[in-house]
């Protein structure tokens, strides 16, 4: 049987691992956002701004998604699509404000960050020997 101090220690270790994983996740997301901003030609794009954008996106997007889904839940299919579209626009707005750029450049940066993430995932999958063909 695990003692009370042992279980508190495990809980503390779990919280430390959670915080470290969250920070690593933010750093990885910030790398993609920074790359997207550079590819979009956003002036004064920095990794610091990308990190702040990643943090804002991770915190605010679920909140706005929940709000929009609650507001439009009564409209069958169209309500969900509208909630998704508005949530996407909020994400663009966050990128636009943090990087002090236009809507178009925010859209391009967001799309480029998404494409970079897919490319990196594909390359890592190929390097690690993972393949969709290997799935049963």
C-alpha positions as YAML, in Angstrom:
chain: A
units: angstrom
residues:
- id: 1
  name: UNK
  ca: [0.00, 0.00, 0.00]
- id: 2
  name: UNK
  ca: [1.32, 3.45, -0.92]
- id: 3
  name: UNK
  ca: [1.68, 5.79, 2.02]
- id: 4
  name: UNK
  ca: [0.00, 9.20, 2.12]
- id: 5
  name: UNK
  ca: [3.32, 10.98, 1.53]
- id: 6
  name: UNK
  ca: [4.07, 8.67, -1.37]
- id: 7
  name: UNK
  ca: [0.78, 9.44, -3.10]
- id: 8
  name: UNK
  ca: [1.27, 13.18, -2.59]
- id: 9
  name: UNK
  ca: [4.73, 12.83, -4.10]
- id: 10
  name: UNK
  ca: [3.27, 10.98, -7.08]
- id: 11
  name: UNK
  ca: [0.64, 13.69, -7.49]
- id: 12
  name: UNK
  ca: [3.36, 16.36, -7.39]
- id: 13
  name: UNK
  ca: [5.43, 14.46, -9.94]
- id: 14
  name: UNK
  ca: [2.36, 14.13, -12.15]
- id: 15
  name: UNK
  ca: [1.74, 17.87, -11.95]
- id: 16
  name: UNK
  ca: [5.37, 18.64, -12.80]
- id: 17
  name: UNK
  ca: [5.21, 16.30, -15.81]
- id: 18
  name: UNK
  ca: [1.94, 17.95, -16.89]
- id: 19
  name: UNK
  ca: [3.46, 21.44, -16.70]
- id: 20
  name: UNK
  ca: [6.61, 20.37, -18.56]
- id: 21
  name: UNK
  ca: [4.53, 18.65, -21.27]
- id: 22
  name: UNK
  ca: [2.36, 21.77, -21.63]
- id: 23
  name: UNK
  ca: [5.43, 24.00, -22.03]
- id: 24
  name: UNK
  ca: [6.97, 21.61, -24.58]
- id: 25
  name: UNK
  ca: [3.66, 21.58, -26.47]
- id: 26
  name: UNK
  ca: [3.61, 25.40, -26.49]
- id: 27
  name: UNK
  ca: [7.21, 25.52, -27.73]
- id: 28
  name: UNK
  ca: [6.45, 23.13, -30.58]
- id: 29
  name: UNK
  ca: [3.30, 25.02, -31.54]
- id: 30
  name: UNK
  ca: [5.23, 28.30, -31.35]
- id: 31
  name: UNK
  ca: [7.83, 26.93, -33.78]
- id: 32
  name: UNK
  ca: [5.12, 26.23, -36.35]
- id: 33
  name: UNK
  ca: [3.43, 29.60, -35.80]
- id: 34
  name: UNK
  ca: [6.78, 31.37, -36.11]
- id: 35
  name: UNK
  ca: [7.54, 29.48, -39.33]
- id: 36
  name: UNK
  ca: [4.09, 30.33, -40.68]
- id: 37
  name: UNK
  ca: [4.54, 34.00, -39.79]
- id: 38
  name: UNK
  ca: [7.93, 34.11, -41.52]
- id: 39
  name: UNK
  ca: [6.53, 32.38, -44.63]
- id: 40
  name: UNK
  ca: [3.59, 34.80, -44.67]
- id: 41
  name: UNK
  ca: [6.03, 37.72, -44.69]
- id: 42
  name: UNK
  ca: [4.87, 39.20, -41.39]
- id: 43
  name: UNK
  ca: [7.24, 41.99, -40.43]
- id: 44
  name: UNK
  ca: [8.78, 41.82, -36.95]
- id: 45
  name: UNK
  ca: [7.75, 38.19, -36.48]
- id: 46
  name: UNK
  ca: [9.60, 36.78, -33.49]
- id: 47
  name: UNK
  ca: [9.62, 33.53, -31.59]
- id: 48
  name: UNK
  ca: [8.46, 35.41, -28.48]
- id: 49
  name: UNK
  ca: [5.36, 36.66, -30.29]
- id: 50
  name: UNK
  ca: [4.78, 33.17, -31.65]
- id: 51
  name: UNK
  ca: [4.99, 31.73, -28.13]
- id: 52
  name: UNK
  ca: [2.49, 34.30, -26.85]
- id: 53
  name: UNK
  ca: [0.21, 33.52, -29.81]
- id: 54
  name: UNK
  ca: [0.45, 29.79, -29.05]
- id: 55
  name: UNK
  ca: [-0.39, 30.41, -25.40]
- id: 56
  name: UNK
  ca: [-3.32, 32.67, -26.31]
- id: 57
  name: UNK
  ca: [-4.62, 30.17, -28.86]
- id: 58
  name: UNK
  ca: [-4.38, 27.24, -26.43]
- id: 59
  name: UNK
  ca: [-6.21, 29.17, -23.71]
- id: 60
  name: UNK
  ca: [-8.77, 31.19, -25.67]
- id: 61
  name: UNK
  ca: [-9.78, 28.87, -28.51]
- id: 62
  name: UNK
  ca: [-11.49, 26.24, -26.31]
- id: 63
  name: UNK
  ca: [-13.33, 28.99, -24.44]
- id: 64
  name: UNK
  ca: [-14.66, 30.60, -27.62]
- id: 65
  name: UNK
  ca: [-15.41, 27.18, -29.14]
- id: 66
  name: UNK
  ca: [-17.55, 26.30, -26.11]
- id: 67
  name: UNK
  ca: [-19.33, 29.67, -26.20]
- id: 68
  name: UNK
  ca: [-20.10, 29.45, -29.91]
- id: 69
  name: UNK
  ca: [-21.28, 25.84, -29.63]
- id: 70
  name: UNK
  ca: [-23.59, 26.80, -26.77]
- id: 71
  name: UNK
  ca: [-24.99, 29.76, -28.69]
- id: 72
  name: UNK
  ca: [-25.61, 27.83, -31.91]
- id: 73
  name: UNK
  ca: [-26.35, 24.34, -30.57]
- id: 74
  name: UNK
  ca: [-30.05, 24.59, -31.42]
- id: 75
  name: UNK
  ca: [-29.38, 24.90, -35.17]
- id: 76
  name: UNK
  ca: [-28.69, 21.37, -36.49]
- id: 77
  name: UNK
  ca: [-25.63, 21.11, -38.87]
- id: 78
  name: UNK
  ca: [-25.43, 24.83, -39.74]
- id: 79
  name: UNK
  ca: [-24.97, 25.77, -36.07]
- id: 80
  name: UNK
  ca: [-21.91, 23.53, -35.74]
- id: 81
  name: UNK
  ca: [-20.42, 24.87, -38.98]
- id: 82
  name: UNK
  ca: [-21.07, 28.44, -37.90]
- id: 83
  name: UNK
  ca: [-19.47, 27.78, -34.50]
- id: 84
  name: UNK
  ca: [-16.41, 26.26, -36.20]
- id: 85
  name: UNK
  ca: [-16.13, 29.21, -38.61]
- id: 86
  name: UNK
  ca: [-16.42, 31.78, -35.81]
- id: 87
  name: UNK
  ca: [-13.85, 29.90, -33.73]
- id: 88
  name: UNK
  ca: [-11.47, 29.90, -36.71]
- id: 89
  name: UNK
  ca: [-12.01, 33.66, -37.14]
- id: 90
  name: UNK
  ca: [-11.19, 34.19, -33.46]
- id: 91
  name: UNK
  ca: [-7.95, 32.23, -34.00]
- id: 92
  name: UNK
  ca: [-7.09, 34.45, -36.97]
- id: 93
  name: UNK
  ca: [-7.90, 37.52, -34.89]
- id: 94
  name: UNK
  ca: [-5.52, 36.33, -32.15]
- id: 95
  name: UNK
  ca: [-2.69, 35.89, -34.68]
- id: 96
  name: UNK
  ca: [-3.57, 39.24, -36.30]
- id: 97
  name: UNK
  ca: [-3.45, 41.13, -33.00]
- id: 98
  name: UNK
  ca: [-0.31, 39.52, -31.58]
- id: 99
  name: UNK
  ca: [1.69, 39.94, -34.79]
- id: 100
  name: UNK
  ca: [0.12, 43.36, -35.61]
- id: 101
  name: UNK
  ca: [-0.62, 42.28, -39.16]
- id: 102
  name: UNK
  ca: [-3.45, 42.14, -41.68]
- id: 103
  name: UNK
  ca: [-6.23, 39.56, -41.84]
- id: 104
  name: UNK
  ca: [-4.76, 38.13, -45.04]
- id: 105
  name: UNK
  ca: [-1.28, 37.68, -43.56]
- id: 106
  name: UNK
  ca: [-2.81, 36.18, -40.42]
- id: 107
  name: UNK
  ca: [-4.70, 33.69, -42.61]
- id: 108
  name: UNK
  ca: [-1.59, 32.85, -44.62]
- id: 109
  name: UNK
  ca: [0.50, 32.46, -41.43]
- id: 110
  name: UNK
  ca: [-2.11, 30.16, -39.90]
- id: 111
  name: UNK
  ca: [-2.37, 28.03, -43.03]
- id: 112
  name: UNK
  ca: [1.42, 27.87, -43.38]
- id: 113
  name: UNK
  ca: [1.78, 26.82, -39.72]
- id: 114
  name: UNK
  ca: [-0.76, 24.04, -40.35]
- id: 115
  name: UNK
  ca: [1.01, 22.91, -43.52]
- id: 116
  name: UNK
  ca: [4.42, 22.97, -41.77]
- id: 117
  name: UNK
  ca: [3.03, 20.81, -38.97]
- id: 118
  name: UNK
  ca: [1.73, 18.27, -41.49]
- id: 119
  name: UNK
  ca: [5.05, 18.22, -43.36]
- id: 120
  name: UNK
  ca: [7.06, 17.75, -40.15]
- id: 121
  name: UNK
  ca: [4.70, 14.99, -38.98]
- id: 122
  name: UNK
  ca: [5.08, 13.23, -42.34]
- id: 123
  name: UNK
  ca: [8.88, 13.52, -42.27]
- id: 124
  name: UNK
  ca: [9.10, 12.32, -38.67]
- id: 125
  name: UNK
  ca: [6.82, 9.44, -39.54]
- id: 126
  name: UNK
  ca: [9.04, 8.50, -42.45]
- id: 127
  name: UNK
  ca: [12.20, 8.81, -40.38]
- id: 128
  name: UNK
  ca: [10.79, 6.72, -37.54]
- id: 129
  name: UNK
  ca: [9.60, 4.10, -39.99]
- id: 130
  name: UNK
  ca: [5.94, 4.71, -39.38]
- id: 131
  name: UNK
  ca: [3.58, 4.39, -42.27]
- id: 132
  name: UNK
  ca: [-0.13, 4.30, -42.93]
- id: 133
  name: UNK
  ca: [0.57, 1.13, -44.92]
- id: 134
  name: UNK
  ca: [1.85, -0.57, -41.78]
- id: 135
  name: UNK
  ca: [-1.52, -0.24, -40.10]
- id: 136
  name: UNK
  ca: [-3.65, -3.38, -40.06]
...
